[in-house]
Tab-separated table of C-alpha atoms in Angstrom:
chain	number	residue	atom	x	y	z
A	6	MET	CA	49.624	-32.786	-101.414
A	7	ALA	CA	45.965	-33.738	-101.523
A	8	GLY	CA	46.338	-35.523	-98.189
A	9	GLN	CA	47.852	-32.414	-96.596
A	10	ASP	CA	45.002	-30.273	-97.917
A	11	GLN	CA	42.484	-32.739	-96.512
A	12	ASP	CA	44.192	-32.667	-93.115
A	13	ARG	CA	44.103	-28.865	-93.093
A	14	ASP	CA	40.412	-28.921	-93.992
A	15	ARG	CA	39.734	-31.390	-91.197
A	16	GLU	CA	41.599	-29.277	-88.657
A	17	ARG	CA	39.721	-26.174	-89.794
A	18	ASP	CA	36.348	-27.919	-89.578
A	19	ALA	CA	37.105	-29.435	-86.183
A	20	GLN	CA	38.136	-26.070	-84.767
A	21	ALA	CA	34.990	-24.434	-86.182
A	22	TYR	CA	32.733	-26.895	-84.379
A	23	ILE	CA	34.691	-26.668	-81.127
A	24	ASN	CA	34.553	-22.859	-81.211
A	25	ALA	CA	30.790	-23.071	-81.703
A	26	ALA	CA	30.345	-25.437	-78.753
A	27	LYS	CA	32.801	-24.321	-76.072
A	28	ILE	CA	31.582	-22.160	-73.189
A	29	GLU	CA	33.839	-19.567	-71.609
A	30	GLY	CA	34.591	-20.446	-67.996
A	31	TYR	CA	33.266	-24.000	-68.314
A	32	PRO	CA	36.067	-26.379	-69.372
A	33	ASN	CA	34.887	-29.804	-70.538
A	34	VAL	CA	31.351	-28.450	-71.016
A	35	TYR	CA	30.149	-28.083	-74.611
A	36	ALA	CA	26.816	-26.976	-76.077
A	37	ILE	CA	25.182	-28.330	-79.227
A	38	GLY	CA	22.934	-25.442	-80.135
A	39	PRO	CA	20.551	-23.930	-79.360
A	40	PHE	CA	21.613	-20.997	-81.525
A	41	GLY	CA	22.116	-20.898	-85.268
A	42	ARG	CA	20.575	-20.045	-88.594
A	43	ARG	CA	17.874	-22.047	-90.369
A	44	LEU	CA	17.938	-24.774	-87.765
A	45	ASN	CA	16.027	-27.962	-88.453
A	46	PHE	CA	16.125	-31.586	-87.337
A	47	ALA	CA	18.867	-32.615	-89.758
A	48	SER	CA	21.138	-29.636	-89.104
A	49	GLN	CA	21.020	-30.269	-85.355
A	50	GLN	CA	21.882	-33.941	-85.869
A	51	ARG	CA	24.754	-32.981	-88.155
A	52	ARG	CA	26.034	-30.521	-85.582
A	53	ALA	CA	25.832	-33.161	-82.837
A	54	LEU	CA	27.819	-35.708	-84.864
A	55	ASN	CA	30.393	-33.196	-86.006
A	56	THR	CA	30.877	-31.749	-82.517
A	57	ILE	CA	31.588	-35.168	-80.999
A	58	TRP	CA	33.907	-35.949	-83.919
A	59	ALA	CA	35.700	-32.605	-83.514
A	60	LEU	CA	36.332	-33.134	-79.795
A	61	GLU	CA	37.998	-36.463	-80.479
A	62	TYR	CA	39.806	-35.431	-83.670
A	63	SER	CA	41.373	-32.392	-82.020
A	64	LYS	CA	42.313	-34.465	-78.962
A	65	LYS	CA	40.456	-32.018	-76.730
A	66	VAL	CA	39.075	-34.964	-74.788
A	67	GLN	CA	39.564	-38.707	-74.632
A	68	LEU	CA	36.122	-40.230	-75.106
A	69	GLU	CA	36.723	-43.933	-74.522
A	70	ALA	CA	35.807	-45.057	-70.992
A	71	LYS	CA	35.010	-41.476	-69.962
A	72	THR	CA	31.812	-40.657	-68.083
A	73	VAL	CA	29.745	-38.188	-70.098
A	74	ALA	CA	26.490	-36.432	-69.219
A	75	VAL	CA	24.234	-35.521	-72.135
A	76	VAL	CA	21.686	-32.954	-70.992
A	77	GLY	CA	18.563	-33.050	-73.153
A	78	GLY	CA	16.700	-35.856	-74.886
A	79	GLY	CA	15.752	-34.067	-78.071
A	80	LEU	CA	17.016	-35.182	-81.471
A	81	ALA	CA	20.430	-33.530	-81.103
A	82	GLY	CA	20.758	-34.982	-77.601
A	83	ILE	CA	20.030	-38.592	-78.494
A	84	THR	CA	22.205	-38.305	-81.621
A	85	ALA	CA	25.094	-37.054	-79.484
A	86	ALA	CA	24.461	-39.789	-76.905
A	87	ALA	CA	24.554	-42.482	-79.592
A	88	ALA	CA	27.761	-41.045	-81.095
A	89	LEU	CA	29.429	-40.996	-77.685
A	90	ALA	CA	28.322	-44.568	-76.981
A	91	ALA	CA	29.820	-45.597	-80.325
A	92	ARG	CA	33.108	-44.073	-79.158
A	93	LYS	CA	32.805	-46.247	-76.006
A	94	SER	CA	31.984	-43.457	-73.573
A	95	LEU	CA	29.875	-44.173	-70.480
A	96	VAL	CA	26.862	-42.037	-71.311
A	97	HIS	CA	24.270	-40.700	-68.863
A	98	LEU	CA	21.267	-39.023	-70.535
A	99	TYR	CA	19.146	-36.527	-68.580
A	100	GLU	CA	15.744	-35.455	-69.918
A	101	ARG	CA	13.211	-33.180	-68.218
A	102	TYR	CA	10.162	-34.892	-69.745
A	103	GLN	CA	8.894	-38.472	-69.511
A	104	ASP	CA	10.519	-39.652	-72.744
A	105	VAL	CA	12.877	-38.595	-75.504
A	106	LEU	CA	11.589	-36.427	-78.369
A	107	CYS	CA	8.530	-35.257	-76.432
A	108	ILE	CA	7.962	-31.690	-77.620
A	109	GLN	CA	7.423	-32.578	-81.292
A	110	SER	CA	5.802	-35.990	-80.793
A	111	LEU	CA	2.219	-34.861	-81.530
A	112	ALA	CA	2.984	-32.358	-84.300
A	113	SER	CA	0.910	-33.966	-87.047
A	114	HIS	CA	0.408	-30.496	-88.600
A	115	ARG	CA	4.086	-29.940	-89.436
A	116	TYR	CA	5.792	-31.458	-92.481
A	117	VAL	CA	9.511	-31.824	-91.782
A	118	HIS	CA	12.074	-32.092	-94.571
A	119	PRO	CA	15.835	-32.661	-94.180
A	120	THR	CA	17.068	-30.174	-96.781
A	121	ALA	CA	14.292	-27.727	-97.799
A	122	ASN	CA	15.576	-24.981	-95.475
A	123	PHE	CA	18.980	-25.076	-97.184
A	124	TRP	CA	17.768	-24.969	-100.783
A	125	PRO	CA	18.981	-23.687	-103.224
A	126	GLU	CA	22.505	-23.734	-101.693
A	127	SER	CA	22.118	-27.489	-101.154
A	128	LYS	CA	20.323	-29.966	-103.375
A	129	ILE	CA	16.951	-31.262	-102.293
A	130	SER	CA	17.088	-34.745	-100.785
A	131	PRO	CA	14.154	-36.298	-98.895
A	132	THR	CA	16.335	-38.598	-96.774
A	133	THR	CA	19.142	-38.014	-94.307
A	134	GLN	CA	22.566	-39.655	-94.502
A	135	PHE	CA	23.610	-40.365	-90.923
A	136	PRO	CA	25.225	-43.398	-89.277
A	137	PHE	CA	22.046	-43.927	-87.222
A	138	LEU	CA	18.733	-42.170	-86.578
A	139	ASP	CA	18.175	-41.687	-90.310
A	140	TRP	CA	14.735	-40.458	-91.390
A	141	TYR	CA	12.824	-39.284	-94.432
A	142	ALA	CA	10.583	-36.283	-95.106
A	143	ASP	CA	7.156	-36.764	-93.564
A	144	ASP	CA	4.737	-35.314	-91.048
A	145	CYS	CA	6.607	-34.618	-87.829
A	146	ASP	CA	4.725	-37.038	-85.583
A	147	GLU	CA	5.447	-39.921	-87.971
A	148	ILE	CA	9.165	-39.078	-88.019
A	149	ILE	CA	9.251	-39.013	-84.230
A	150	LYS	CA	7.553	-42.424	-84.015
A	151	ARG	CA	10.229	-44.029	-86.203
A	152	LEU	CA	13.127	-42.323	-84.433
A	153	ARG	CA	11.788	-43.353	-81.038
A	154	ASP	CA	11.460	-46.922	-82.241
A	155	GLU	CA	15.134	-47.011	-83.304
A	156	TRP	CA	16.169	-45.375	-80.045
A	157	ARG	CA	14.274	-47.907	-77.941
A	158	THR	CA	15.182	-51.040	-79.873
A	159	VAL	CA	18.756	-50.300	-80.954
A	160	LEU	CA	20.390	-47.407	-79.140
A	161	VAL	CA	19.057	-46.979	-75.609
A	162	LYS	CA	20.660	-50.228	-74.417
A	163	ARG	CA	24.037	-48.616	-75.070
A	164	ILE	CA	23.315	-45.703	-72.735
A	165	TYR	CA	24.338	-46.263	-69.123
A	166	GLU	CA	21.052	-45.152	-67.597
A	167	PRO	CA	18.653	-42.614	-69.178
A	168	LYS	CA	17.056	-40.491	-66.477
A	169	PHE	CA	13.662	-38.945	-67.197
A	170	TYR	CA	11.757	-36.270	-65.280
A	171	SER	CA	15.253	-34.926	-64.595
A	172	LYS	CA	15.573	-31.207	-65.244
A	173	VAL	CA	19.180	-30.078	-64.940
A	174	THR	CA	19.126	-26.907	-62.846
A	175	GLY	CA	22.833	-26.416	-62.223
A	176	LEU	CA	26.406	-27.383	-63.153
A	177	ILE	CA	28.672	-27.890	-60.139
A	178	PRO	CA	32.487	-28.107	-60.526
A	179	CYS	CA	34.176	-30.832	-58.496
A	180	ASP	CA	37.445	-28.889	-58.157
A	181	GLN	CA	38.883	-25.434	-58.737
A	182	GLN	CA	40.158	-26.395	-62.189
A	183	LYS	CA	36.622	-27.439	-63.200
A	184	GLN	CA	37.919	-30.571	-64.891
A	185	LYS	CA	35.056	-32.720	-63.599
A	186	TRP	CA	31.432	-31.846	-62.933
A	187	ARG	CA	28.371	-32.850	-60.975
A	188	LEU	CA	24.823	-31.962	-61.960
A	189	GLU	CA	22.057	-30.401	-59.956
A	190	ILE	CA	18.838	-32.211	-60.893
A	191	ASN	CA	15.462	-30.714	-59.990
A	192	GLY	CA	17.249	-28.479	-57.498
A	193	LYS	CA	19.280	-31.231	-55.790
A	194	GLU	CA	22.981	-31.999	-56.255
A	195	THR	CA	23.705	-35.519	-57.532
A	196	ASP	CA	26.620	-37.808	-56.690
A	197	GLU	CA	27.689	-38.804	-60.228
A	198	VAL	CA	30.960	-37.253	-61.371
A	199	HIS	CA	31.258	-36.510	-65.102
A	200	ASP	CA	34.411	-36.026	-67.152
A	201	LEU	CA	32.499	-34.262	-69.906
A	202	ILE	CA	29.115	-32.538	-70.237
A	203	ILE	CA	27.270	-32.097	-73.526
A	204	LEU	CA	24.449	-29.564	-73.265
A	205	SER	CA	21.701	-30.200	-75.779
A	206	VAL	CA	18.824	-28.394	-74.129
A	207	GLY	CA	17.295	-27.257	-77.409
A	208	PHE	CA	15.359	-24.031	-77.414
A	209	GLY	CA	13.337	-24.686	-74.277
A	210	GLU	CA	9.718	-23.678	-73.948
A	211	GLU	CA	8.559	-20.928	-76.263
A	212	GLY	CA	8.121	-17.435	-74.945
A	213	THR	CA	4.697	-15.872	-75.260
A	214	ILE	CA	2.772	-12.680	-74.512
A	215	SER	CA	-0.088	-12.310	-72.055
A	216	GLY	CA	-3.396	-12.411	-73.908
A	217	ALA	CA	-1.955	-13.939	-77.094
A	218	ASP	CA	-2.456	-17.481	-78.367
A	219	SER	CA	-0.313	-19.635	-76.077
A	220	LYS	CA	-0.085	-22.704	-78.341
A	221	SER	CA	3.490	-23.623	-79.205
A	222	TYR	CA	4.763	-24.063	-82.752
A	223	TRP	CA	4.571	-27.837	-82.260
A	224	SER	CA	0.971	-27.826	-80.965
A	225	ALA	CA	-1.809	-28.034	-83.545
A	226	ASN	CA	-3.721	-24.806	-84.211
A	227	ASP	CA	-6.750	-25.651	-86.315
A	228	GLU	CA	-7.689	-21.975	-86.646
A	229	LEU	CA	-4.913	-21.477	-89.199
A	230	ASP	CA	-6.303	-24.282	-91.345
A	231	ARG	CA	-9.714	-22.708	-91.865
A	232	PRO	CA	-11.169	-23.250	-95.358
A	233	HIS	CA	-11.223	-20.704	-98.175
A	234	GLU	CA	-14.664	-19.400	-97.205
A	235	MET	CA	-13.588	-18.059	-93.795
A	236	PRO	CA	-9.792	-17.677	-93.545
A	237	TRP	CA	-8.247	-16.844	-90.176
A	238	GLU	CA	-7.461	-13.162	-89.762
A	239	GLY	CA	-5.069	-11.695	-87.235
A	240	PHE	CA	-1.435	-11.061	-86.345
A	241	VAL	CA	1.619	-13.307	-86.478
A	242	SER	CA	4.490	-11.872	-84.447
A	243	GLY	CA	7.974	-12.987	-85.463
A	244	THR	CA	9.798	-13.125	-88.799
A	245	GLY	CA	11.885	-16.252	-88.392
A	246	ASP	CA	10.915	-19.422	-90.229
A	247	GLY	CA	8.270	-20.244	-87.605
A	248	GLY	CA	6.464	-16.927	-88.002
A	249	ILE	CA	6.654	-16.905	-91.797
A	250	ILE	CA	5.442	-20.514	-92.027
A	251	ASP	CA	2.383	-19.827	-89.878
A	252	ALA	CA	1.558	-16.670	-91.847
A	253	LEU	CA	1.734	-18.707	-95.078
A	254	ARG	CA	-0.286	-21.498	-93.514
A	255	ALA	CA	-3.068	-19.036	-92.691
A	256	VAL	CA	-3.385	-17.641	-96.231
A	257	HIS	CA	-2.855	-20.829	-98.277
A	258	GLY	CA	-5.662	-23.352	-98.551
A	259	HIS	CA	-3.377	-26.048	-99.941
A	260	PHE	CA	-0.411	-25.566	-97.613
A	261	ASP	CA	-0.660	-29.270	-96.703
A	262	ASN	CA	1.434	-29.019	-93.527
A	263	GLY	CA	4.271	-27.506	-95.583
A	264	ARG	CA	4.334	-29.741	-98.651
A	265	LEU	CA	3.343	-26.744	-100.777
A	266	CYS	CA	6.869	-25.390	-100.207
A	267	LEU	CA	8.311	-28.564	-101.759
A	268	GLN	CA	5.973	-28.299	-104.736
A	269	VAL	CA	7.192	-24.744	-105.338
A	270	ILE	CA	10.832	-25.829	-105.032
A	271	ARG	CA	10.226	-28.631	-107.514
A	272	LEU	CA	8.908	-26.150	-110.088
A	273	LEU	CA	11.637	-23.578	-109.413
A	274	GLU	CA	14.409	-26.171	-109.870
A	275	SER	CA	14.123	-25.978	-113.660
A	276	THR	CA	13.825	-22.177	-113.902
A	277	GLY	CA	16.214	-19.259	-113.796
A	278	ILE	CA	14.816	-18.224	-110.419
A	279	LYS	CA	17.000	-20.781	-108.660
A	280	ALA	CA	20.189	-19.060	-109.830
A	281	LYS	CA	18.766	-15.646	-108.936
A	282	LEU	CA	17.910	-16.878	-105.441
A	283	LEU	CA	21.459	-18.153	-104.995
A	284	GLU	CA	22.879	-14.808	-106.094
A	285	LEU	CA	20.482	-12.888	-103.846
A	286	GLU	CA	21.317	-14.987	-100.774
A	287	LEU	CA	25.044	-14.546	-101.464
A	288	GLN	CA	24.552	-10.780	-101.558
A	289	GLY	CA	22.572	-11.010	-98.329
A	290	GLU	CA	25.540	-12.517	-96.486
A	291	SER	CA	27.562	-9.323	-96.878
A	292	SER	CA	24.663	-6.881	-97.230
A	293	PRO	CA	21.520	-8.063	-95.378
A	294	ASP	CA	19.571	-5.006	-96.558
A	295	SER	CA	19.790	-6.288	-100.138
A	296	LEU	CA	17.248	-8.991	-99.245
A	297	SER	CA	14.602	-6.368	-98.422
A	298	ALA	CA	14.447	-5.109	-101.993
A	299	GLY	CA	15.679	-8.279	-103.651
A	300	TYR	CA	12.804	-10.632	-102.841
A	301	PRO	CA	9.969	-8.282	-103.929
A	302	ARG	CA	11.947	-7.474	-107.083
A	303	LEU	CA	12.428	-11.180	-107.802
A	304	ILE	CA	8.669	-11.729	-107.614
A	305	ASN	CA	7.974	-8.829	-109.973
A	306	GLU	CA	10.610	-9.848	-112.519
A	307	SER	CA	10.176	-13.616	-112.532
A	308	ARG	CA	6.547	-14.521	-112.979
A	309	ILE	CA	6.922	-18.148	-114.086
A	310	PRO	CA	3.387	-19.314	-115.030
A	311	LEU	CA	3.500	-22.800	-113.469
A	312	VAL	CA	4.896	-21.499	-110.171
A	313	PHE	CA	2.558	-18.557	-109.851
A	314	ASP	CA	-0.469	-20.534	-111.008
A	315	LEU	CA	0.196	-23.031	-108.213
A	316	LEU	CA	0.512	-20.314	-105.575
A	317	GLU	CA	-2.443	-18.329	-106.901
A	318	ALA	CA	-4.732	-21.359	-106.836
A	319	SER	CA	-3.756	-22.053	-103.230
A	320	LEU	CA	-4.554	-18.601	-101.824
A	321	LYS	CA	-7.736	-18.533	-99.750
A	322	LYS	CA	-8.488	-14.864	-100.324
A	323	LYS	CA	-7.058	-12.425	-102.823
A	324	GLY	CA	-6.612	-8.671	-102.826
A	325	SER	CA	-7.052	-7.760	-99.149
A	326	PRO	CA	-4.742	-8.649	-96.257
A	327	THR	CA	-5.919	-11.246	-93.770
A	328	ILE	CA	-2.599	-11.529	-91.908
A	329	SER	CA	-0.370	-8.850	-90.413
A	330	LEU	CA	3.153	-10.186	-89.980
A	331	VAL	CA	4.904	-8.182	-87.265
A	332	GLY	CA	8.644	-7.901	-86.713
A	333	LYS	CA	11.278	-5.577	-85.289
A	334	GLY	CA	13.149	-4.986	-88.541
A	335	ALA	CA	12.332	-2.667	-91.399
A	336	SER	CA	11.685	-5.739	-93.555
A	337	PRO	CA	10.605	-9.353	-92.940
A	338	PHE	CA	13.364	-10.677	-95.214
A	339	SER	CA	16.457	-11.649	-93.215
A	340	LYS	CA	19.357	-14.017	-93.841
A	341	ASN	CA	18.209	-16.177	-90.916
A	342	SER	CA	15.114	-17.591	-92.652
A	343	ALA	CA	14.934	-20.113	-95.484
A	344	PRO	CA	14.913	-18.769	-99.068
A	345	ILE	CA	11.826	-20.788	-100.039
A	346	HIS	CA	9.833	-19.267	-97.169
A	347	LYS	CA	10.979	-15.751	-98.083
A	348	PHE	CA	10.086	-16.345	-101.733
A	349	MET	CA	6.560	-17.485	-100.853
A	350	LEU	CA	6.169	-14.615	-98.377
A	351	ALA	CA	7.175	-12.105	-101.060
A	352	HIS	CA	4.526	-13.585	-103.352
A	353	ALA	CA	1.830	-13.382	-100.645
A	354	MET	CA	2.757	-9.759	-99.901
A	355	ASP	CA	2.709	-8.954	-103.612
A	356	ARG	CA	-0.793	-10.438	-103.849
A	357	GLY	CA	-1.912	-8.340	-100.887
A	358	VAL	CA	-2.876	-11.150	-98.510
A	359	ILE	CA	-0.049	-10.613	-96.004
A	360	ARG	CA	0.898	-7.164	-94.751
A	361	TYR	CA	4.161	-6.500	-92.927
A	362	GLU	CA	4.274	-4.150	-89.944
A	363	CYS	CA	7.380	-3.008	-88.088
A	364	GLY	CA	6.622	-3.130	-84.395
A	365	THR	CA	6.613	-5.179	-81.219
A	366	PHE	CA	3.957	-6.778	-79.059
A	367	GLU	CA	3.545	-6.218	-75.342
A	368	ASP	CA	1.317	-7.991	-72.836
A	369	GLY	CA	-2.341	-7.403	-73.540
A	370	PRO	CA	-1.565	-8.042	-76.332
A	371	ALA	CA	-0.772	-4.523	-77.508
A	372	LEU	CA	1.046	-3.654	-80.733
A	373	VAL	CA	3.646	-0.901	-80.378
A	374	ARG	CA	4.595	0.866	-83.626
A	375	GLY	CA	7.020	3.667	-82.902
A	376	ALA	CA	5.196	6.188	-80.719
A	377	LYS	CA	1.819	4.598	-81.436
A	378	LYS	CA	0.235	1.797	-79.448
A	379	LEU	CA	-2.700	-0.362	-80.512
A	380	ASP	CA	-4.273	-1.917	-77.425
A	381	HIS	CA	-6.222	-5.163	-77.163
A	382	CYS	CA	-5.262	-6.743	-80.478
A	383	GLU	CA	-7.280	-9.854	-81.238
A	384	ASN	CA	-5.996	-13.104	-82.729
A	385	VAL	CA	-2.262	-12.853	-82.067
A	386	ILE	CA	0.094	-15.795	-82.636
A	387	VAL	CA	3.574	-15.362	-81.172
A	388	ARG	CA	6.582	-16.946	-82.863
A	389	HIS	CA	9.448	-15.167	-81.121
A	390	GLY	CA	11.470	-18.279	-80.525
A	391	PRO	CA	11.701	-20.088	-77.221
A	392	ALA	CA	13.211	-18.938	-73.967
A	393	ARG	CA	16.919	-19.720	-73.680
A	394	ASP	CA	17.333	-22.501	-71.138
A	395	LEU	CA	21.116	-22.093	-71.246
A	396	SER	CA	20.880	-18.734	-69.472
A	397	LYS	CA	19.640	-20.616	-66.404
A	398	LEU	CA	22.694	-22.901	-66.407
A	399	ILE	CA	25.510	-20.685	-67.623
A	400	VAL	CA	26.690	-17.506	-65.921
A	401	PRO	CA	27.542	-14.788	-66.594
A	402	LYS	CA	25.126	-13.906	-69.370
A	403	GLU	CA	28.081	-12.681	-71.424
A	404	ALA	CA	29.190	-16.312	-71.766
A	405	VAL	CA	25.823	-17.215	-73.285
A	406	LYS	CA	26.022	-14.209	-75.620
A	407	ALA	CA	29.503	-15.251	-76.768
A	408	LEU	CA	28.217	-18.779	-77.412
A	409	GLU	CA	25.305	-17.378	-79.418
A	410	ASP	CA	27.621	-15.240	-81.552
A	411	ASN	CA	29.921	-18.198	-82.234
A	412	GLN	CA	27.058	-20.523	-83.155
A	413	ASN	CA	25.378	-17.950	-85.400
A	414	SER	CA	28.623	-17.529	-87.323
A	415	LEU	CA	29.051	-21.271	-87.843
A	416	ASN	CA	28.560	-22.193	-91.469
A	417	THR	CA	26.845	-25.512	-92.071
A	418	LEU	CA	29.761	-27.821	-92.780
A	419	PRO	CA	29.011	-31.098	-94.548
A	420	LEU	CA	29.049	-34.402	-92.700
A	421	ASP	CA	31.920	-36.278	-94.316
A	422	ASP	CA	30.604	-39.833	-94.573
A	423	ALA	CA	34.037	-41.295	-95.249
A	424	GLY	CA	35.761	-39.826	-92.235
A	425	ILE	CA	33.192	-38.707	-89.716
A	426	GLY	CA	29.942	-40.592	-90.070
A	427	ALA	CA	31.534	-43.933	-90.905
A	428	ASP	CA	33.333	-43.970	-87.562
A	429	TYR	CA	30.102	-44.117	-85.588
A	430	TRP	CA	29.073	-47.732	-85.391
A	431	PHE	CA	28.932	-50.576	-82.900
A	432	ASP	CA	31.262	-53.479	-83.688
A	433	ASP	CA	29.221	-55.851	-81.527
A	434	SER	CA	25.927	-55.118	-83.251
A	435	ASP	CA	24.013	-56.425	-86.242
A	436	ASP	CA	21.219	-53.872	-85.823
A	437	CYS	CA	23.431	-50.788	-86.290
A	438	PRO	CA	25.920	-51.646	-89.063
A	439	ARG	CA	28.757	-49.450	-90.234
A	440	ARG	CA	27.670	-46.786	-92.718
A	441	ASP	CA	29.094	-48.356	-95.874
A	442	LEU	CA	27.019	-47.695	-99.003
A	443	ALA	CA	28.315	-50.891	-100.650
A	444	SER	CA	27.675	-53.118	-97.639
A	445	PRO	CA	24.770	-55.601	-97.843
A	446	ASP	CA	24.299	-55.154	-94.085
A	447	PHE	CA	23.899	-51.391	-94.328
A	448	ILE	CA	21.721	-51.540	-97.454
A	449	GLY	CA	19.513	-54.115	-95.765
A	450	ASN	CA	19.323	-52.112	-92.548
A	451	ARG	CA	17.941	-49.028	-94.323
A	452	PHE	CA	15.642	-51.065	-96.597
A	453	PRO	CA	12.438	-51.022	-94.441
A	454	ALA	CA	12.434	-47.221	-94.190
A	455	ALA	CA	13.355	-46.846	-97.867
A	456	TYR	CA	10.548	-49.238	-98.838
A	457	ASP	CA	7.974	-47.309	-96.807
A	458	PHE	CA	9.101	-43.997	-98.287
A	459	MET	CA	8.750	-45.200	-101.891
A	460	HIS	CA	5.427	-46.901	-101.209
A	461	ASP	CA	3.852	-43.987	-99.337
A	462	ASN	CA	4.995	-41.229	-101.682
A	463	PHE	CA	5.076	-42.887	-105.113
A	464	LYS	CA	3.268	-46.242	-104.782
A	465	LEU	CA	6.392	-47.957	-106.104
A	466	VAL	CA	7.747	-51.313	-104.963
A	467	LEU	CA	11.318	-51.213	-103.717
A	468	GLU	CA	13.763	-54.099	-103.851
A	469	VAL	CA	17.504	-54.613	-103.476
A	470	ASN	CA	19.277	-55.149	-106.789
A	471	THR	CA	21.738	-57.989	-106.156
A	472	GLU	CA	22.654	-58.726	-109.789
A	473	ASN	CA	26.161	-57.408	-109.160
A	474	ASN	CA	27.540	-57.846	-105.643
A	475	ALA	CA	30.046	-55.087	-106.309
A	476	ASP	CA	27.226	-52.662	-107.127
A	477	MET	CA	24.329	-53.413	-104.815
A	478	HIS	CA	21.681	-50.700	-104.753
A	479	TYR	CA	17.936	-50.122	-104.578
A	480	ARG	CA	15.603	-50.578	-107.510
A	481	ALA	CA	11.993	-49.389	-107.666
A	482	ARG	CA	9.247	-50.510	-110.028
A	483	PRO	CA	5.513	-49.928	-110.398
A	484	ARG	CA	3.091	-52.305	-108.774
A	485	SER	CA	1.404	-54.826	-111.029
A	486	SER	CA	-1.958	-53.405	-109.971
A	487	SER	CA	-3.073	-50.142	-108.450
A	488	VAL	CA	-3.282	-50.159	-104.664
A	489	GLY	CA	-4.683	-46.762	-103.808
A	490	ALA	CA	-3.307	-43.357	-104.612
A	491	ALA	CA	0.099	-42.096	-103.614
A	492	LYS	CA	0.500	-38.934	-101.590
A	493	LYS	CA	0.564	-35.639	-103.462
A	494	GLN	CA	3.736	-35.470	-105.502
A	495	ALA	CA	5.496	-32.716	-103.574
A	496	MET	CA	8.860	-33.985	-104.774
A	497	PRO	CA	10.416	-35.841	-107.698
A	498	ILE	CA	11.640	-39.406	-107.263
A	499	PRO	CA	15.106	-39.079	-105.696
A	500	SER	CA	18.312	-40.508	-107.146
A	501	ASP	CA	19.285	-42.100	-103.838
A	502	LEU	CA	17.776	-43.120	-100.511
A	503	PHE	CA	19.897	-42.557	-97.390
A	504	GLY	CA	22.860	-42.202	-99.780
A	505	ILE	CA	22.223	-45.583	-101.463
A	506	ARG	CA	21.758	-45.351	-105.235
A	507	LEU	CA	18.176	-45.737	-106.469
A	508	GLU	CA	17.356	-47.068	-109.934
A	509	ILE	CA	13.847	-46.761	-111.401
A	510	HIS	CA	12.476	-49.411	-113.742
A	511	SER	CA	9.185	-49.824	-115.504
A	512	ALA	CA	7.208	-53.032	-115.243
A	513	HIS	CA	9.143	-54.230	-118.329
A	514	GLU	CA	12.532	-53.315	-116.819
A	515	ARG	CA	12.884	-50.167	-118.919
A	516	ARG	CA	14.514	-47.164	-117.232
A	517	PHE	CA	12.356	-44.087	-117.107
């Protein structure tokens, strides 16, 4: 009976991912993203792995020996390419820039965490649990460096021929049934015939407004990091996670690229606020308007000293607004943004340092609020989300809208390590072992990254505990002498690293 239930769950999950990836009128063309709620690096990787798994599990396509084009060399794209190569597809990767992972490669001002956006529904874990391209929470540019290194040394040799400076400008069917496809690259039709196309074009370049700050979310903006004495004042347009994060960054002196959010989560974990947040977000699924009143009420009713002392000490200026957050809705609190960001925004609004305005920006930039128009606004940062590159490839526009609706309704389904992730490995490779948490090969493969994480964040020495071959795991202990200070403790020591159990010992082998 349990086996039948598991099969039904698998079929349901596979169909959910296929429905979220298929494009009406384009057989054998599937899109990983770019739409969805609370998207981050890890959720896009999970979607890529699960989509490839779902196509094979449902027998929609035969992957082995098939020629597949992956369009886009972002994190979802290279994850999909690696998964397809593991299933013995002949993979062609097309990327518009000079290398993979280009857009975020210099984002030293953004702290990226695998699970923070999904707290409190999911537990906080600083490491991913994927068959390859695993990473741990860190500044974005450092994450990209490590992922690129794994791509170049382990994975790229399994791709037929990555093609850079290759912007896909069209999809051309080879026959009336559209069973096979050619690509138009930089305006010219190519000769390669593909059995399957995976579109992973990401969000494309961000849209902006004439006269506003044109820096993208991934480009450093030092103005927002001004010290307490002269905080940046102006407008942030957009109430998704990007807009809220930059508004918080402008008013908090100790935002630390985003680590402040993790410090707040760490304190909230042991309070009743966590349960209230869960209840509020559940209400928001069926009644989005409940979030508008719920978050301010939560701030007023739950003034936990440690949490509010931390936030209060971080504010650059108190009592008068320095930031106007502008959005189209009656409230900045929507189900599409992360609970931790909404919680911190509600606190900043309660303290009077962020003001919300319902309106839209036009070129100038000019702020339109109902019948009123404020011309020539100064200091405007636009976080409206990027232009949709898919609309240039897929016609009619109704097909893109249907894809968006399907992807926005997709719940984040867990990556089942036993049945999905474990299947992605290369049987001829020592440098990409099967994801088996008890395997010495897998434990050893993840060890360098795990060691660096523990050293950089906690100044602990990591080793592999081999006392019992049937229970190999990681063990961390303090150094015998101090070797500099660890990074700010934005998180507690985790119970596992990349899914591998972590045991903490004192210098005298006592558990603490």
